[in-house]
CSV table of C-alpha atoms and ligand atoms in Angstrom, one decimal:
chain,number,residue,atom,x,y,z
A,1,MET,CA,10.4,7.4,-7.0
A,2,GLY,CA,10.1,3.2,-7.3
A,3,GLY,CA,8.7,1.0,-4.4
A,4,LEU,CA,10.6,-1.4,-1.8
A,5,THR,CA,9.8,-5.1,-2.2
A,6,ILE,CA,8.8,-6.4,1.3
A,7,ILE,CA,8.2,-9.9,2.2
A,8,PHE,CA,6.2,-10.3,5.8
A,9,THR,CA,3.5,-12.7,7.2
A,10,LEU,CA,-0.2,-11.7,6.5
A,11,ASN,CA,-2.8,-13.4,8.3
A,12,GLY,CA,-0.7,-16.7,8.4
A,13,GLU,CA,-0.1,-16.4,4.7
A,14,THR,CA,3.6,-15.1,3.4
A,15,VAL,CA,3.2,-12.0,1.3
A,16,THR,CA,5.8,-10.2,-1.1
A,17,GLU,CA,4.6,-6.7,-2.2
A,18,THR,CA,6.2,-3.4,-3.4
A,19,VAL,CA,5.3,-0.7,-1.6
A,20,GLU,CA,6.0,3.1,-1.6
A,21,PRO,CA,8.6,4.5,1.0
A,22,ARG,CA,6.0,6.8,2.6
A,23,THR,CA,3.0,4.5,2.5
A,24,HIS,CA,1.6,3.9,6.1
A,25,LEU,CA,0.8,0.5,7.0
A,26,ALA,CA,-2.9,1.3,7.5
A,27,ASP,CA,-2.9,2.6,4.0
A,28,PHE,CA,-1.2,-0.5,2.4
A,29,LEU,CA,-3.2,-2.9,4.3
A,30,ARG,CA,-6.6,-1.2,3.1
A,31,ASP,CA,-5.6,0.0,-0.3
A,32,GLN,CA,-3.3,-2.6,-1.5
A,33,MET,CA,-4.2,-5.7,0.3
A,34,GLY,CA,-7.9,-5.0,0.0
A,35,LEU,CA,-8.3,-5.6,4.3
A,36,THR,CA,-10.8,-2.7,4.9
A,37,GLY,CA,-11.4,-4.0,8.7
A,38,THR,CA,-8.4,-1.9,9.5
A,39,HIS,CA,-10.1,1.6,9.8
A,40,ILE,CA,-8.5,4.8,9.4
A,41,GLY,CA,-9.9,7.7,12.1
A,42,CYS,CA,-7.5,10.1,13.1
A,43,GLU,CA,-4.2,8.9,11.5
A,44,HIS,CA,-2.1,10.5,14.4
A,45,GLY,CA,-2.0,7.6,16.5
A,46,VAL,CA,-5.0,8.9,19.0
A,47,CYS,CA,-8.3,7.0,18.0
A,48,GLY,CA,-6.9,3.2,17.7
A,49,ALA,CA,-9.4,2.4,14.8
A,50,CYS,CA,-6.5,1.4,12.7
A,51,THR,CA,-5.2,-1.4,15.6
A,52,VAL,CA,-3.4,-4.4,14.3
A,53,ARG,CA,-1.3,-7.0,15.8
A,54,ILE,CA,2.7,-7.0,14.9
A,55,ASP,CA,4.7,-9.9,15.9
A,56,GLY,CA,2.1,-10.1,18.4
A,57,ASP,CA,1.9,-6.6,20.0
A,58,ILE,CA,-0.7,-4.2,19.2
A,59,VAL,CA,0.3,-1.0,17.2
A,60,ARG,CA,-1.4,1.7,15.4
A,61,ALA,CA,-1.1,0.9,11.8
A,62,CYS,CA,-1.4,4.5,11.2
A,63,LEU,CA,2.0,5.1,13.0
A,64,MET,CA,4.1,2.6,11.3
A,65,LEU,CA,5.1,2.5,7.7
A,66,ALA,CA,4.4,-0.6,5.6
A,67,VAL,CA,8.1,-0.8,5.1
A,68,GLN,CA,8.7,-1.4,8.7
A,69,ALA,CA,6.7,-4.6,8.5
A,70,ASP,CA,9.1,-6.4,6.1
A,71,GLY,CA,10.3,-9.4,8.1
A,72,CYS,CA,7.2,-9.1,10.5
A,73,THR,CA,4.2,-11.2,11.4
A,74,VAL,CA,1.1,-8.8,10.6
A,75,GLU,CA,-2.3,-9.6,12.0
A,76,THR,CA,-5.5,-7.6,11.1
A,77,ILE,CA,-9.1,-7.9,12.5
A,78,GLU,CA,-9.8,-10.3,9.4
A,79,GLY,CA,-7.1,-12.6,10.3
A,80,VAL,CA,-7.7,-12.9,13.8
A,81,SER,CA,-11.4,-12.9,13.5
A,82,ASP,CA,-11.3,-16.1,11.0
A,83,SER,CA,-8.7,-17.8,13.6
A,84,GLY,CA,-12.0,-18.1,16.2
A,85,GLU,CA,-9.9,-16.4,18.5
A,86,LEU,CA,-12.5,-13.6,19.2
A,87,ALA,CA,-15.6,-15.6,18.7
A,88,ASP,CA,-16.7,-15.3,22.3
A,89,LEU,CA,-15.5,-11.7,22.5
A,90,GLN,CA,-17.7,-10.8,19.2
A,91,SER,CA,-20.9,-12.5,20.5
A,92,ALA,CA,-20.5,-10.6,23.8
A,93,PHE,CA,-20.3,-7.4,22.0
A,94,ARG,CA,-23.2,-8.3,20.1
A,95,GLU,CA,-25.4,-9.5,22.9
A,96,ARG,CA,-24.4,-6.2,25.0
A,97,ASN,CA,-24.8,-3.9,22.3
A,98,ALA,CA,-21.3,-3.0,22.4
A,99,LEU,CA,-21.1,-1.1,18.8
A,100,GLN,CA,-23.5,0.9,16.9
A,101,CYS,CA,-21.5,2.2,13.7
A,102,GLY,CA,-19.1,-0.3,14.1
A,103,TYR,CA,-16.2,2.1,13.3
A,104,CYS,CA,-14.3,1.6,16.3
A,105,THR,CA,-14.9,-2.4,16.7
A,106,PRO,CA,-12.1,-4.1,15.0
A,107,GLY,CA,-9.7,-1.8,17.1
A,108,MET,CA,-11.7,-2.4,20.2
A,109,LEU,CA,-11.8,-6.2,19.9
A,110,ILE,CA,-7.9,-6.3,18.9
A,111,ALA,CA,-7.4,-4.2,22.1
A,112,SER,CA,-9.9,-6.0,24.3
A,113,ALA,CA,-8.2,-9.6,23.2
A,114,GLU,CA,-5.0,-8.5,23.9
A,115,LEU,CA,-6.0,-7.4,27.7
A,116,LEU,CA,-7.6,-10.7,28.4
A,117,LYS,CA,-4.5,-12.3,27.3
A,118,ARG,CA,-2.6,-10.6,29.3
A,119,ASP,CA,-4.8,-10.4,32.8
A,120,PRO,CA,-7.8,-13.0,32.0
A,121,VAL,CA,-10.2,-11.4,34.8
A,122,PRO,CA,-9.6,-7.5,34.6
A,123,THR,CA,-11.5,-5.1,36.8
A,124,ARG,CA,-14.1,-2.8,35.1
A,125,GLU,CA,-11.3,0.0,35.9
A,126,GLU,CA,-8.7,-1.6,34.1
A,127,ILE,CA,-10.9,-2.6,31.0
A,128,ARG,CA,-11.7,1.1,30.9
A,129,SER,CA,-8.0,2.2,31.5
A,130,HIS,CA,-6.6,-0.5,28.8
A,131,LEU,CA,-9.2,0.7,26.1
A,132,SER,CA,-9.0,4.6,27.0
A,133,GLY,CA,-6.7,4.7,23.6
A,134,ASN,CA,-9.3,3.2,21.6
A,135,TYR,CA,-12.1,5.8,21.1
A,136,CYS,CA,-15.7,4.9,20.4
A,137,ARG,CA,-18.3,7.9,19.6
A,138,CYS,CA,-21.2,6.2,20.0
A,139,THR,CA,-21.6,3.8,22.6
A,140,GLY,CA,-20.5,5.6,25.9
A,141,TYR,CA,-18.2,2.8,26.5
A,142,GLN,CA,-20.2,1.4,29.4
A,143,ALA,CA,-21.5,-1.7,26.7
A,144,ILE,CA,-17.9,-1.9,25.6
A,145,VAL,CA,-16.8,-2.4,29.2
A,146,ASP,CA,-19.8,-4.8,29.8
A,147,ALA,CA,-18.9,-7.1,26.8
A,148,VAL,CA,-15.1,-7.4,28.1
A,149,GLU,CA,-16.2,-8.0,31.5
A,150,THR,CA,-19.0,-10.7,30.6
A,151,THR,CA,-16.1,-12.5,28.0
A,152,ALA,CA,-13.7,-13.2,31.2
A,153,ILE,CA,-16.3,-14.1,33.5
A,154,ARG,CA,-17.7,-16.8,30.8
A,155,ARG,CA,-13.7,-17.7,30.0
A,156,LYS,CA,-13.4,-18.1,33.8
A,157,THR,CA,-16.5,-20.4,34.5
A,158,ALA,CA,-16.1,-22.4,31.0
B,1,FES,S1,-6.3,5.8,12.7
B,1,FES,FE1,-4.4,5.2,13.8
B,1,FES,S2,-4.6,5.9,16.0
B,1,FES,FE2,-6.5,6.8,15.1
B,2,FES,S1,-19.6,2.0,17.8
B,2,FES,FE1,-19.4,3.6,16.7
B,2,FES,S2,-17.5,4.6,17.1
B,2,FES,FE2,-17.5,3.2,18.2
């Protein structure tokens, strides 16, 4: 079956690509665009490892077909990280040991950034609730909540 041509914005650049209709966005980003920071865990929309931003909203890239990105603005962890938007959050993750294997970390960072945009000073319970769809098999979550809370406090007092 032939591919379909899509045109979209990827991390600030206009991209034209031909994709197979059944390819999901996470595979497309990793295999065709070389953006391997979008991780794949469950491929069922459960774990959050594949979290990206589409038109500013967080989306599970394993639940979206690549062809559905046509005309959209797609941001992956690479683009969001390069923009500097996450620098303080990334520092806090390092300081608080909020990652071990790092498999969940791109998704955690994008999801945490969204929370802090929506609610600049969330409670620990709100952080846990917001990140409840992002699974981590290493840290036990405490350090991740610490890192997000630390970032919120630093931004408030900056
Ligand atoms: S790989 Fe997409 S939610 Fe798990
Ligand atoms: S740091 Fe390993 S899954 Fe979260």
